Coordinates of C-alpha atoms in Angstrom, one line a residue:
Chain A
M1 CA 0.0 0.0 0.0
S2 CA 2.5 2.5 1.2
L3 CA 4.8 1.6 -1.7
A4 CA 2.1 2.1 -4.2
R5 CA 1.2 5.4 -2.7
R6 CA 4.7 6.6 -2.8
A7 CA 5.1 5.6 -6.4
W8 CA 2.0 7.5 -7.3
A9 CA 3.1 10.6 -5.4
G10 CA 6.4 10.6 -7.1
G11 CA 4.7 10.4 -10.5
A12 CA 6.7 10.2 -13.7
A13 CA 9.7 11.9 -12.1
R14 CA 10.4 8.8 -10.0
R15 CA 9.5 6.3 -12.8
P16 CA 11.5 7.8 -15.7
E17 CA 11.4 4.4 -17.5
L18 CA 7.6 5.0 -18.0
L19 CA 8.1 8.3 -19.9
V20 CA 8.6 6.8 -23.3
P21 CA 5.6 4.4 -23.2
A22 CA 3.4 7.1 -21.7
A23 CA 4.3 9.5 -24.5
L24 CA 3.6 6.9 -27.2
G25 CA 0.3 6.0 -25.6
G26 CA -0.5 9.7 -25.2
L27 CA -0.1 10.3 -28.9
L28 CA -2.6 7.5 -29.7
L29 CA -5.0 8.9 -27.0
L30 CA -4.7 12.3 -28.7
Y31 CA -5.6 10.8 -32.0
F32 CA -8.7 9.2 -30.3
A33 CA -9.7 12.5 -28.7
L34 CA -9.1 14.9 -31.5
P35 CA -11.8 13.7 -34.0
F36 CA -14.2 13.3 -31.1
A37 CA -13.7 16.8 -30.0
A38 CA -13.8 18.2 -33.5
F39 CA -17.1 16.3 -34.1
L40 CA -18.7 17.5 -30.9
A41 CA -17.6 21.1 -31.6
R42 CA -20.1 21.3 -34.4
V43 CA -23.0 20.5 -32.1
G44 CA -23.7 24.2 -31.3
S45 CA -24.8 24.9 -34.9
T46 CA -27.3 22.1 -35.3
P47 CA -30.9 21.9 -33.9
I48 CA -30.3 18.5 -32.2
L49 CA -33.7 17.9 -30.5
A50 CA -35.7 19.0 -33.5
Q51 CA -33.9 16.6 -35.8
L52 CA -34.2 13.8 -33.3
S53 CA -37.9 14.2 -33.0
A54 CA -38.3 13.7 -36.8
P55 CA -40.1 10.4 -37.5
G56 CA -37.2 8.8 -39.3
A57 CA -34.8 9.4 -36.4
Q58 CA -37.4 8.3 -33.9
Q59 CA -38.0 5.0 -35.7
A60 CA -34.3 4.3 -36.1
I61 CA -33.7 4.8 -32.4
R62 CA -36.7 2.5 -31.6
H63 CA -35.3 -0.2 -33.9
S64 CA -31.8 0.0 -32.5
L65 CA -33.1 -0.1 -28.9
L66 CA -35.2 -3.1 -29.8
T67 CA -32.6 -5.2 -31.8
A68 CA -29.3 -4.6 -30.0
P69 CA -30.6 -5.9 -26.6
V70 CA -32.1 -8.9 -28.3
S71 CA -28.9 -9.7 -30.1
T72 CA -26.9 -9.2 -26.9
A73 CA -29.3 -11.5 -25.1
I74 CA -29.1 -14.2 -27.8
A75 CA -25.3 -13.9 -27.9
T76 CA -25.1 -14.2 -24.1
I77 CA -27.6 -17.1 -23.7
F78 CA -25.9 -19.2 -26.3
G79 CA -22.4 -17.8 -26.0
V80 CA -21.7 -18.2 -22.3
P81 CA -22.3 -21.9 -22.2
L82 CA -20.1 -22.3 -25.2
A83 CA -17.4 -20.2 -23.5
Y84 CA -17.6 -22.5 -20.5
V85 CA -17.2 -25.6 -22.5
L86 CA -14.2 -24.1 -24.4
A87 CA -12.6 -23.1 -21.1
R88 CA -13.1 -26.4 -19.4
Q89 CA -12.8 -29.2 -22.0
S90 CA -10.4 -30.2 -24.7
F91 CA -11.9 -32.2 -27.5
P92 CA -11.0 -33.2 -31.0
G93 CA -11.7 -30.3 -33.4
K94 CA -11.5 -27.7 -30.6
R95 CA -9.2 -25.5 -32.7
L96 CA -11.8 -25.5 -35.4
V97 CA -14.5 -24.4 -33.0
E98 CA -12.2 -21.7 -31.7
G99 CA -11.5 -20.6 -35.3
L100 CA -15.2 -20.4 -36.0
V101 CA -15.7 -18.2 -32.9
V102 CA -13.3 -15.6 -34.2
L103 CA -14.4 -15.9 -37.8
P104 CA -17.0 -13.1 -37.6
L105 CA -14.2 -10.8 -36.2
V106 CA -11.9 -11.6 -39.1
V107 CA -14.4 -11.3 -41.9
P108 CA -15.3 -7.6 -42.8
P109 CA -18.9 -7.0 -41.6
V110 CA -20.1 -6.2 -45.1
V111 CA -18.8 -9.6 -46.3
G112 CA -20.3 -11.2 -43.2
G113 CA -23.6 -9.6 -44.3
A114 CA -23.2 -11.1 -47.7
M115 CA -22.5 -14.5 -46.2
I116 CA -25.7 -14.3 -44.2
L117 CA -27.6 -13.4 -47.3
T118 CA -26.2 -16.4 -49.1
A119 CA -27.4 -18.6 -46.2
V120 CA -30.8 -17.2 -45.3
G121 CA -31.5 -14.7 -48.1
R122 CA -35.0 -14.5 -49.6
F123 CA -34.2 -16.9 -52.4
T124 CA -32.4 -19.5 -50.3
P125 CA -34.4 -22.6 -49.2
L126 CA -34.1 -21.5 -45.5
G127 CA -35.1 -17.8 -46.3
S128 CA -38.0 -18.7 -48.5
A129 CA -39.4 -21.3 -46.1
A130 CA -39.2 -18.8 -43.2
A131 CA -40.7 -16.0 -45.4
S132 CA -43.6 -18.3 -46.4
V133 CA -44.6 -18.7 -42.8
G134 CA -44.5 -15.0 -42.3
I135 CA -40.9 -14.7 -40.8
P136 CA -38.8 -12.7 -43.2
L137 CA -35.1 -13.3 -42.4
T138 CA -33.9 -10.3 -44.4
G139 CA -35.2 -6.8 -44.7
S140 CA -36.8 -7.1 -41.3
L141 CA -35.9 -6.5 -37.6
I142 CA -35.2 -10.3 -37.5
G143 CA -32.6 -9.7 -40.2
V144 CA -31.1 -6.8 -38.2
V145 CA -30.8 -9.2 -35.2
L146 CA -29.2 -11.9 -37.3
A147 CA -26.6 -9.4 -38.6
Q148 CA -25.9 -7.9 -35.2
T149 CA -25.6 -11.4 -33.5
F150 CA -23.2 -12.6 -36.2
V151 CA -20.9 -9.7 -35.9
A152 CA -21.1 -9.0 -32.1
A153 CA -21.5 -12.4 -30.4
P154 CA -17.8 -13.3 -30.5
F155 CA -17.0 -10.6 -28.0
V156 CA -19.1 -12.1 -25.2
I157 CA -17.8 -15.6 -26.0
I158 CA -14.2 -14.7 -26.0
T159 CA -14.4 -12.5 -22.8
A160 CA -16.5 -15.0 -20.9
R161 CA -14.2 -17.8 -21.9
A162 CA -11.2 -15.9 -20.4
G163 CA -13.3 -15.3 -17.3
F164 CA -14.1 -19.0 -16.8
G165 CA -10.5 -20.0 -17.7
A166 CA -9.2 -17.8 -14.9
I167 CA -11.3 -19.7 -12.3
D168 CA -9.2 -22.5 -10.7
E169 CA -11.0 -25.7 -11.6
R170 CA -10.5 -27.0 -8.1
L171 CA -13.0 -24.4 -6.8
E172 CA -15.6 -26.3 -8.9
Q173 CA -14.3 -29.7 -7.7
A174 CA -14.6 -28.5 -4.1
S175 CA -18.2 -27.6 -4.8
R176 CA -18.9 -31.0 -6.3
S177 CA -17.3 -32.7 -3.3
L178 CA -19.5 -30.6 -1.0
G179 CA -22.5 -32.2 -2.6
Y180 CA -23.5 -30.0 -5.5
G181 CA -24.1 -31.3 -9.0
P182 CA -22.5 -29.8 -12.1
L183 CA -25.4 -27.4 -12.8
S184 CA -25.6 -26.1 -9.2
T185 CA -21.9 -25.8 -9.2
F186 CA -22.0 -23.7 -12.3
R187 CA -24.7 -21.5 -10.9
N188 CA -23.1 -21.1 -7.4
V189 CA -19.5 -20.9 -8.2
S190 CA -18.5 -20.5 -11.9
L191 CA -21.1 -18.0 -12.9
P192 CA -20.7 -15.6 -9.9
L193 CA -16.9 -15.7 -10.2
A194 CA -17.0 -15.1 -14.0
R195 CA -19.7 -12.5 -13.6
G196 CA -17.4 -9.5 -14.2
S197 CA -16.0 -11.0 -17.4
I198 CA -19.4 -11.9 -18.7
A199 CA -20.6 -8.4 -18.0
A200 CA -17.6 -7.0 -19.8
G201 CA -18.3 -9.3 -22.8
M202 CA -22.0 -8.2 -22.8
V203 CA -20.9 -4.6 -22.8
L204 CA -18.6 -5.1 -25.8
T205 CA -21.3 -7.2 -27.6
F206 CA -24.0 -4.6 -27.0
A207 CA -21.8 -1.7 -28.1
R208 CA -20.8 -3.5 -31.2
A209 CA -24.5 -4.5 -31.9
M210 CA -25.6 -0.9 -31.5
G211 CA -23.0 0.4 -33.9
E212 CA -23.3 -2.4 -36.4
F213 CA -23.6 -1.1 -39.9
G214 CA -21.9 -3.2 -42.6
A215 CA -23.6 -6.6 -42.1
T216 CA -26.9 -4.9 -41.2
M217 CA -26.9 -2.8 -44.4
M218 CA -26.5 -6.0 -46.5
V219 CA -29.1 -8.1 -44.6
A220 CA -31.7 -5.4 -43.7
Y221 CA -31.2 -2.0 -45.1
N222 CA -34.8 -1.5 -44.1
P223 CA -36.1 -1.2 -41.4
R224 CA -33.4 1.3 -40.4
T225 CA -31.4 1.2 -37.3
I226 CA -29.4 4.3 -36.0
P227 CA -26.3 3.4 -38.0
T228 CA -28.2 2.8 -41.3
Q229 CA -30.2 6.0 -40.8
I230 CA -26.9 7.9 -40.1
W231 CA -25.6 6.6 -43.5
V232 CA -28.8 7.8 -45.2
D233 CA -28.7 11.2 -43.5
F234 CA -25.0 11.6 -44.4
I235 CA -25.6 10.9 -48.1
G236 CA -28.4 13.5 -48.0
G237 CA -27.1 16.2 -45.8
G238 CA -23.4 15.7 -44.8
I239 CA -21.8 15.8 -41.4
D240 CA -24.1 18.2 -39.7
A241 CA -27.1 16.0 -40.6
I242 CA -25.8 13.0 -38.7
L243 CA -24.8 14.8 -35.5
P244 CA -28.1 14.3 -33.7
L245 CA -28.3 10.6 -34.3
A246 CA -24.6 10.1 -33.7
L247 CA -25.0 11.7 -30.3
A248 CA -28.1 9.7 -29.6
L249 CA -26.2 6.5 -30.5
F250 CA -23.3 7.5 -28.3
G251 CA -25.5 8.5 -25.4
L252 CA -27.7 5.4 -25.4
T253 CA -24.7 3.0 -25.7
L254 CA -22.9 4.7 -22.9
L255 CA -26.1 4.5 -20.7
V256 CA -26.5 0.8 -21.3
V257 CA -22.8 0.0 -20.9
A258 CA -22.8 1.8 -17.5
A259 CA -25.9 -0.1 -16.4
I260 CA -24.4 -3.5 -17.4
Q261 CA -21.1 -2.7 -15.7
R262 CA -22.9 -1.8 -12.5
L263 CA -24.9 -5.0 -12.6
G264 CA -21.7 -7.0 -13.2
R265 CA -20.1 -5.6 -10.0
L266 CA -23.1 -6.2 -7.8
P267 CA -22.2 -8.5 -4.8
T268 CA -23.5 -12.0 -5.3
V269 CA -26.4 -13.1 -3.2
V270 CA -25.6 -16.6 -2.0
E271 CA -28.4 -19.0 -1.4
R272 CA -28.8 -19.7 2.3
Chain B
M1 CA -13.3 -50.6 6.2
M2 CA -14.3 -47.0 5.4
L3 CA -12.3 -46.8 2.2
N4 CA -11.1 -49.6 0.0
V5 CA -8.9 -48.9 -3.1
D6 CA -8.6 -52.0 -5.1
G7 CA -6.2 -52.4 -8.1
L8 CA -6.6 -48.8 -9.1
G9 CA -4.9 -47.9 -12.4
H10 CA -5.0 -44.8 -14.5
R11 CA -3.4 -43.7 -17.8
Y12 CA -3.1 -40.2 -19.3
G13 CA -2.9 -41.2 -22.9
T14 CA 0.0 -43.6 -22.9
E15 CA 1.5 -42.3 -19.7
R16 CA 0.8 -44.5 -16.7
A17 CA 0.0 -42.4 -13.6
L18 CA -1.4 -45.2 -11.3
D19 CA -0.5 -48.8 -11.5
D20 CA -2.5 -51.4 -9.5
V21 CA -2.8 -49.4 -6.3
S22 CA -4.5 -51.2 -3.4
F23 CA -4.9 -50.2 0.2
G24 CA -7.7 -49.6 2.8
L25 CA -8.6 -47.3 5.6
D26 CA -10.3 -48.4 8.8
T27 CA -12.9 -46.1 10.3
G28 CA -11.3 -43.3 12.2
E29 CA -7.8 -44.0 10.9
L30 CA -5.4 -41.4 9.7
V31 CA -3.4 -42.7 6.8
A32 CA -0.7 -40.7 5.0
V33 CA -0.1 -41.3 1.3
L34 CA 3.6 -40.4 0.9
G35 CA 5.7 -40.1 -2.2
P36 CA 7.8 -37.7 -4.3
S37 CA 6.1 -35.3 -6.7
G38 CA 4.9 -37.0 -9.8
C39 CA 4.3 -40.3 -8.1
G40 CA 0.6 -40.4 -8.8
K41 CA -0.7 -39.0 -5.5
T42 CA -2.9 -36.3 -7.0
T43 CA -4.3 -38.8 -9.6
L44 CA -5.1 -41.1 -6.7
V45 CA -6.9 -38.3 -4.8
Q46 CA -8.9 -37.3 -7.8
A47 CA -10.0 -41.0 -8.4
I48 CA -11.0 -41.4 -4.7
A49 CA -12.9 -38.1 -4.7
G50 CA -14.6 -38.9 -8.0
H51 CA -13.1 -36.1 -10.1
L52 CA -11.5 -38.6 -12.4
T53 CA -12.6 -42.0 -13.6
P54 CA -9.8 -44.5 -13.2
T55 CA -9.0 -46.7 -16.2
A56 CA -8.8 -49.8 -13.9
G57 CA -9.8 -50.9 -10.4
R58 CA -12.5 -50.0 -7.9
V59 CA -13.0 -47.5 -5.1
R60 CA -15.3 -48.6 -2.3
L61 CA -16.6 -46.4 0.5
R62 CA -18.3 -48.1 3.4
G63 CA -18.2 -51.3 1.3
H64 CA -20.2 -49.7 -1.6
D65 CA -18.6 -49.5 -5.0
V66 CA -18.5 -45.8 -5.9
T67 CA -16.1 -46.0 -8.8
G68 CA -18.8 -44.8 -11.3
Q69 CA -20.4 -42.3 -8.9
P70 CA -20.0 -38.5 -9.4
P71 CA -18.2 -36.6 -6.6
E72 CA -21.4 -35.1 -5.2
R73 CA -22.6 -38.6 -4.2
R74 CA -19.5 -39.8 -2.4
A75 CA -19.4 -37.9 0.9
V76 CA -15.7 -37.3 0.5
G77 CA -14.4 -34.0 2.0
L78 CA -11.6 -32.6 0.0
V79 CA -8.9 -30.0 0.9
F80 CA -6.4 -29.0 -1.8
Q81 CA -2.9 -27.5 -1.5
Q82 CA -4.2 -24.1 -2.8
S83 CA -7.2 -22.4 -1.1
T84 CA -10.5 -23.2 -2.8
L85 CA -12.6 -21.0 -0.5
Y86 CA -15.2 -19.1 -2.4
P87 CA -14.0 -15.5 -2.6
H88 CA -17.6 -14.2 -3.1
M89 CA -18.8 -15.8 0.2
T90 CA -17.9 -15.0 3.8
V91 CA -16.1 -17.6 5.9
G92 CA -19.4 -18.5 7.5
E93 CA -21.1 -18.9 4.1
N94 CA -18.3 -21.0 2.9
V95 CA -18.6 -23.4 5.9
A96 CA -22.4 -23.5 5.4
Y97 CA -22.1 -24.2 1.7
G98 CA -21.9 -28.0 2.0
L99 CA -24.8 -28.2 4.4
G100 CA -27.5 -27.4 1.8
P101 CA -27.1 -30.6 -0.3
Q102 CA -27.1 -32.7 3.0
G103 CA -30.7 -31.6 3.6
V104 CA -29.7 -30.0 6.9
D105 CA -32.5 -27.8 8.2
P106 CA -31.5 -24.2 7.3
D107 CA -32.3 -23.1 10.8
E108 CA -29.6 -25.4 12.1
H109 CA -26.9 -24.1 9.7
E110 CA -25.9 -21.3 12.0
A111 CA -25.3 -23.6 15.0
I112 CA -23.3 -26.1 12.8
V113 CA -21.2 -23.3 11.3
D114 CA -20.4 -22.0 14.8
E115 CA -19.5 -25.5 16.0
Y116 CA -17.0 -26.1 13.2
L117 CA -15.5 -22.6 13.3
D118 CA -15.0 -23.2 17.0
L119 CA -13.3 -26.5 16.2
V120 CA -10.8 -24.8 14.0
N121 CA -10.5 -21.7 16.3
L122 CA -11.9 -19.3 13.8
A123 CA -15.2 -18.3 15.4
D124 CA -14.3 -14.6 15.3
R125 CA -13.7 -14.6 11.6
R126 CA -17.1 -15.8 10.6
T127 CA -18.1 -12.6 8.7
A128 CA -14.7 -12.1 7.1
Y129 CA -14.1 -12.8 3.4
P130 CA -11.4 -15.3 2.5
N131 CA -9.0 -12.7 1.2
E132 CA -9.0 -11.1 4.6
L133 CA -7.7 -14.3 6.2
S134 CA -4.0 -15.2 6.7
G135 CA -2.7 -18.4 5.0
G136 CA -3.1 -20.4 8.1
Q137 CA -6.7 -19.1 8.8
Q138 CA -7.6 -20.0 5.2
R139 CA -6.5 -23.6 5.8
R140 CA -8.6 -23.8 9.0
A141 CA -11.6 -22.3 7.3
E142 CA -11.2 -24.9 4.5
L143 CA -11.0 -27.7 7.0
A144 CA -14.1 -26.5 8.7
R145 CA -15.9 -26.4 5.3
A146 CA -14.8 -29.9 4.4
L147 CA -15.8 -31.3 7.9
A148 CA -19.2 -29.5 8.4
P149 CA -21.2 -31.9 6.1
Q150 CA -19.6 -34.8 8.2
P151 CA -18.0 -36.7 5.3
D152 CA -17.3 -40.4 5.5
L153 CA -13.7 -39.6 4.4
L154 CA -11.6 -36.5 4.6
V155 CA -8.9 -36.2 1.9
L156 CA -6.2 -33.7 2.5
D157 CA -4.1 -33.2 -0.7
E158 CA -0.8 -31.6 0.4
P159 CA -2.7 -29.2 2.7
L160 CA 0.3 -27.7 4.3
S161 CA 2.8 -27.7 1.4
A162 CA 2.2 -24.1 0.4
L163 CA 2.8 -22.7 4.0
D164 CA 6.0 -21.6 5.6
R165 CA 7.7 -24.0 8.0
A166 CA 6.6 -22.6 11.3
L167 CA 3.0 -22.5 10.3
R168 CA 3.2 -25.9 8.8
V169 CA 4.4 -27.4 12.1
Q170 CA 1.7 -25.6 14.0
L171 CA -1.1 -26.7 11.7
R172 CA 0.2 -30.2 11.7
G173 CA -0.6 -30.3 15.4
E174 CA -4.0 -28.7 14.7
I175 CA -4.9 -31.3 12.1
A176 CA -3.9 -34.1 14.5
R177 CA -6.1 -32.6 17.2
I178 CA -9.1 -32.0 14.9
Q179 CA -8.9 -35.5 13.6
R180 CA -8.8 -36.9 17.1
E181 CA -11.8 -34.7 18.2
T182 CA -14.0 -35.5 15.2
G183 CA -12.8 -39.1 14.6
V184 CA -13.1 -38.5 10.9
T185 CA -11.3 -41.1 8.7
T186 CA -8.6 -39.2 7.0
L187 CA -6.3 -39.7 4.0
F188 CA -3.4 -37.2 4.2
V189 CA -1.4 -36.9 1.0
T190 CA 2.0 -35.4 1.3
H191 CA 5.6 -35.5 -0.1
D192 CA 7.0 -34.5 3.3
Q193 CA 8.1 -37.7 5.1
Q194 CA 8.4 -36.0 8.5
E195 CA 4.9 -34.7 8.2
A196 CA 3.6 -38.1 7.2
M197 CA 5.5 -40.0 10.0
E198 CA 4.4 -37.5 12.6
L199 CA 0.7 -37.6 11.8
A200 CA -0.2 -41.0 10.4
D201 CA -1.2 -44.2 12.0
R202 CA -0.1 -45.9 8.8
L203 CA 1.8 -44.9 5.7
V204 CA 1.2 -45.7 2.1
V205 CA 4.4 -45.0 0.3
M206 CA 4.1 -44.5 -3.4
H207 CA 6.7 -44.6 -6.1
G208 CA 6.2 -44.3 -9.8
G209 CA 2.4 -44.7 -9.6
A210 CA 2.6 -47.9 -7.6
V211 CA 2.5 -48.7 -3.9
A212 CA 6.0 -49.2 -2.6
A213 CA 5.0 -50.1 1.0
V214 CA 2.1 -49.9 3.4
G215 CA 2.6 -50.0 7.2
P216 CA 3.1 -48.1 10.4
P217 CA 5.7 -45.4 10.1
R218 CA 8.2 -46.9 12.6
R219 CA 8.1 -50.4 11.0
L220 CA 8.7 -48.9 7.6
Y221 CA 11.5 -46.8 8.8
E222 CA 13.3 -49.6 10.7
S223 CA 12.7 -52.4 8.2
P224 CA 11.9 -50.8 4.8
P225 CA 10.9 -53.3 2.2
T226 CA 12.7 -51.6 -0.7
P227 CA 15.7 -49.3 -1.1
F228 CA 13.4 -46.6 -2.3
V229 CA 11.3 -46.7 0.9
A230 CA 14.6 -46.8 2.9
S231 CA 15.9 -43.7 1.1
F232 CA 12.6 -41.8 1.1
L233 CA 11.9 -42.3 4.8
G234 CA 14.5 -40.4 6.7
R235 CA 18.0 -39.5 5.5
S236 CA 20.5 -42.1 4.5
T237 CA 23.6 -42.6 2.4
E238 CA 23.8 -45.6 0.2
L239 CA 27.1 -47.4 -0.2
P240 CA 27.8 -50.5 -2.4
A241 CA 29.2 -53.5 -0.4
T242 CA 29.9 -57.1 -0.9
I243 CA 29.2 -60.1 1.4
A244 CA 32.5 -61.0 3.1
A245 CA 31.1 -63.7 5.4
T246 CA 27.7 -65.1 6.2
E247 CA 28.0 -66.3 9.9
P248 CA 28.2 -63.8 11.3
L249 CA 27.1 -61.5 8.4
R250 CA 30.1 -59.4 7.4
L251 CA 30.1 -56.8 4.7
A252 CA 33.0 -55.4 2.9
V253 CA 32.4 -51.6 2.5
G254 CA 34.9 -49.3 0.9
G255 CA 38.0 -51.3 1.9
D256 CA 36.7 -51.9 5.5
E257 CA 34.5 -54.6 7.0
L258 CA 31.3 -54.3 8.9
T259 CA 29.6 -56.9 11.1
L260 CA 25.8 -56.8 10.9
P261 CA 23.2 -58.6 13.2
D262 CA 22.5 -62.1 11.9
A263 CA 20.1 -62.0 9.0
G264 CA 17.4 -64.6 8.2
R265 CA 18.4 -65.1 4.6
T266 CA 21.6 -63.8 3.1
P267 CA 23.1 -63.9 -0.3
P268 CA 26.2 -66.0 -0.8
V269 CA 29.7 -64.7 0.0
G270 CA 30.9 -62.4 -2.8
A271 CA 27.4 -61.2 -3.7
S272 CA 27.1 -57.4 -4.0
V273 CA 24.6 -55.7 -1.7
R274 CA 23.3 -52.1 -1.2
C275 CA 23.9 -50.7 2.2
L276 CA 22.0 -47.6 3.6
F277 CA 23.5 -45.8 6.5
R278 CA 21.4 -43.4 8.6
P279 CA 23.3 -40.3 9.7
H280 CA 22.4 -40.8 13.4
G281 CA 23.8 -44.4 13.3
L282 CA 27.2 -43.2 12.4
S283 CA 29.7 -41.5 14.7
I284 CA 33.1 -39.9 14.2
R285 CA 36.1 -41.3 16.0
P286 CA 39.8 -40.6 16.0
P287 CA 41.5 -42.0 12.9
E288 CA 43.3 -44.8 14.8
D289 CA 40.2 -46.0 16.6
A290 CA 40.1 -49.8 16.4
D291 CA 36.3 -50.1 16.8
A292 CA 35.5 -47.8 13.9
E293 CA 34.6 -49.7 10.7
L294 CA 35.1 -47.0 8.1
S295 CA 37.7 -44.3 7.5
G296 CA 37.8 -41.2 5.4
T297 CA 38.4 -37.4 5.3
V298 CA 36.1 -34.7 6.4
R299 CA 34.9 -32.7 3.3
R300 CA 32.2 -30.5 4.7
V301 CA 30.7 -29.5 8.0
A302 CA 27.2 -28.0 8.1
D303 CA 26.2 -26.2 11.4
L304 CA 22.5 -26.9 11.9
G305 CA 22.3 -25.3 15.4
R306 CA 21.2 -28.4 17.3
R307 CA 23.8 -30.6 15.5
Y308 CA 26.4 -30.7 12.8
D309 CA 26.1 -32.7 9.6
V310 CA 29.6 -33.8 8.8
T311 CA 30.2 -35.1 5.3
V312 CA 33.0 -37.7 5.3
E313 CA 34.5 -38.9 2.1
T314 CA 35.5 -42.6 2.4
D315 CA 38.7 -43.9 0.9
D316 CA 36.9 -45.1 -2.2
G317 CA 35.4 -41.7 -2.8
T318 CA 31.8 -42.1 -1.4
A319 CA 30.4 -39.3 0.7
L320 CA 28.8 -40.3 4.0
V321 CA 26.7 -37.9 6.1
V322 CA 27.3 -38.3 9.8
E323 CA 25.3 -36.5 12.6
R324 CA 27.4 -35.0 15.4
R325 CA 26.2 -33.1 18.5
R326 CA 29.6 -32.2 19.9
E327 CA 32.3 -30.0 18.3
P328 CA 32.9 -31.3 14.8
P329 CA 36.3 -32.1 13.3
A330 CA 37.9 -29.7 10.9
V331 CA 37.5 -29.9 7.1
G332 CA 40.3 -32.0 5.6
E333 CA 40.9 -33.9 8.9
A334 CA 41.3 -37.7 8.6
V335 CA 38.7 -39.5 10.7
A336 CA 37.3 -42.9 11.4
V337 CA 33.5 -43.6 11.3
A338 CA 31.9 -46.1 13.6
V339 CA 28.7 -47.7 12.5
D340 CA 25.8 -48.7 14.7
A341 CA 25.1 -52.0 12.9
G342 CA 21.5 -52.0 14.1
S343 CA 20.8 -48.9 12.1
V344 CA 22.2 -50.2 8.8
V345 CA 19.6 -51.3 6.2
A346 CA 20.9 -53.7 3.6
F347 CA 19.4 -54.9 0.3
T348 CA 20.4 -57.5 -2.2
A349 CA 21.4 -56.2 -5.7
A350 CA 17.8 -57.0 -6.7
G351 CA 16.4 -54.8 -4.0
E352 CA 15.3 -57.6 -1.6
P353 CA 15.8 -56.6 2.0
I354 CA 18.3 -58.5 4.0
D355 CA 16.3 -58.8 7.1
A356 CA 17.7 -58.8 10.6
A357 CA 16.9 -62.2 12.0

């Protein structure tokens, strides 16, 4: 404690070896902050609220707020169990599965969208069958969810897997030996201990889903989400036209991220 | 018998970790499984607790075959070398954790937790979180958690190995007391022979995945069945020797001769044997001493406070460690070494013990 405090008080003067890495990182941070600040500087000249209350913007916000949480939920419900299996078990073909998990990250989103189209597009057997029973897989909110899940789910899988991997397996063995089956052990021990990682993964997945544009544009250009509406506004009116929705996207994402992080840090309630 | 391990074998791929391991534990007994790292101890623990399905053999608890049963249906309490206390629960919650599946009335949890925290002298840390406990307190809390559901068998897998020496010695005494007070049948797994000999009613010595010996500590120390057991239990120096005469049994060691107590069966004259000398069975004498069997030169003197360990190099170049309480000779000094024949353990070249008659 006292050591840490002393190092902090001394700052860079006492840790001269950190000057160079700090300077390098600082340049990058500056590059992050500069466009951000320049973009926000234009806010004053635009009637934000008026533009946000336009029907197109309202609809886009509603669509994004509907689809991104659903995609995040799907990614979490299916991804967390997969993450657990990957963290705990080796099996033949595991490398292949791991490759498949990061595939959506490697493929450019717009190509990912094209891939989804070739699999579930309107003229594919799957797409036409679904459409015939009234569930259009493209050009619909379902299509948006499909695109967002494809692109954003790897984040929660990868992060949760790291979280499970960091738990000593003997903690689970101790729970089994204390009389709990595999499911109760997962619920009482593994899940609470990986909670922070899972929350972090959900944050990343949600933020990515909210901002998803490339795959969404291919699979469901309509109905519009905030990013596709921003694109349409940009084509029609340039930078100033997209300011309101960009701010809305930023604000909403930040709000949800803060909420999830808060949840992730909540103390666990243990069954008594 | 509380625990019966019968012909247990396990392979990891092509590597054999356990080979035909058999032993049993009577109710209330404390048995130590002792062996060097990598001898299969942990695999054995995992198989007994049910976290691993052995490739051969059976595990029986109270006479019931549990080999195929999952850990949660075995009533085996388990304490590992590293803490497995749940960081998101208080000490009290950790101890209560195992009571739920036992069907213990939740109203009674509090009293049971108090009872077991009292047993391990941790009553005042009930509301603390594990990371607020010292290493020794974590061990105690873990013992309480393992004992609270009243397991048929308590398995302690190197429970003290991660602690410093003083704490290890103190907790060793605590474990002995707790075991006495609860009467729980205990399997204590360790690589520390002193720990094992001090605590256990019986030892199971393991070597290379197989059982090398089973028996009470003193019997195994005094008449070890194999050279490995002899060298692993207590300190010793091994010297090659040959049989010089059979009645009485005389051995030629490093140019000198040594008379041993009569043995039941001895190899013929001229056969080579392996002799193990315990440091406390050797004493340093003046070089011309007629009773001393061996002679050599002092190479090293280690001051251990209570005693000295004197390393004597015999004339044929073998190093012998001799314990000495009084002022030691100087390095480079020529000395004779007298051997207490009763403390010498001898084996045939094939590793068969040459038993004292």
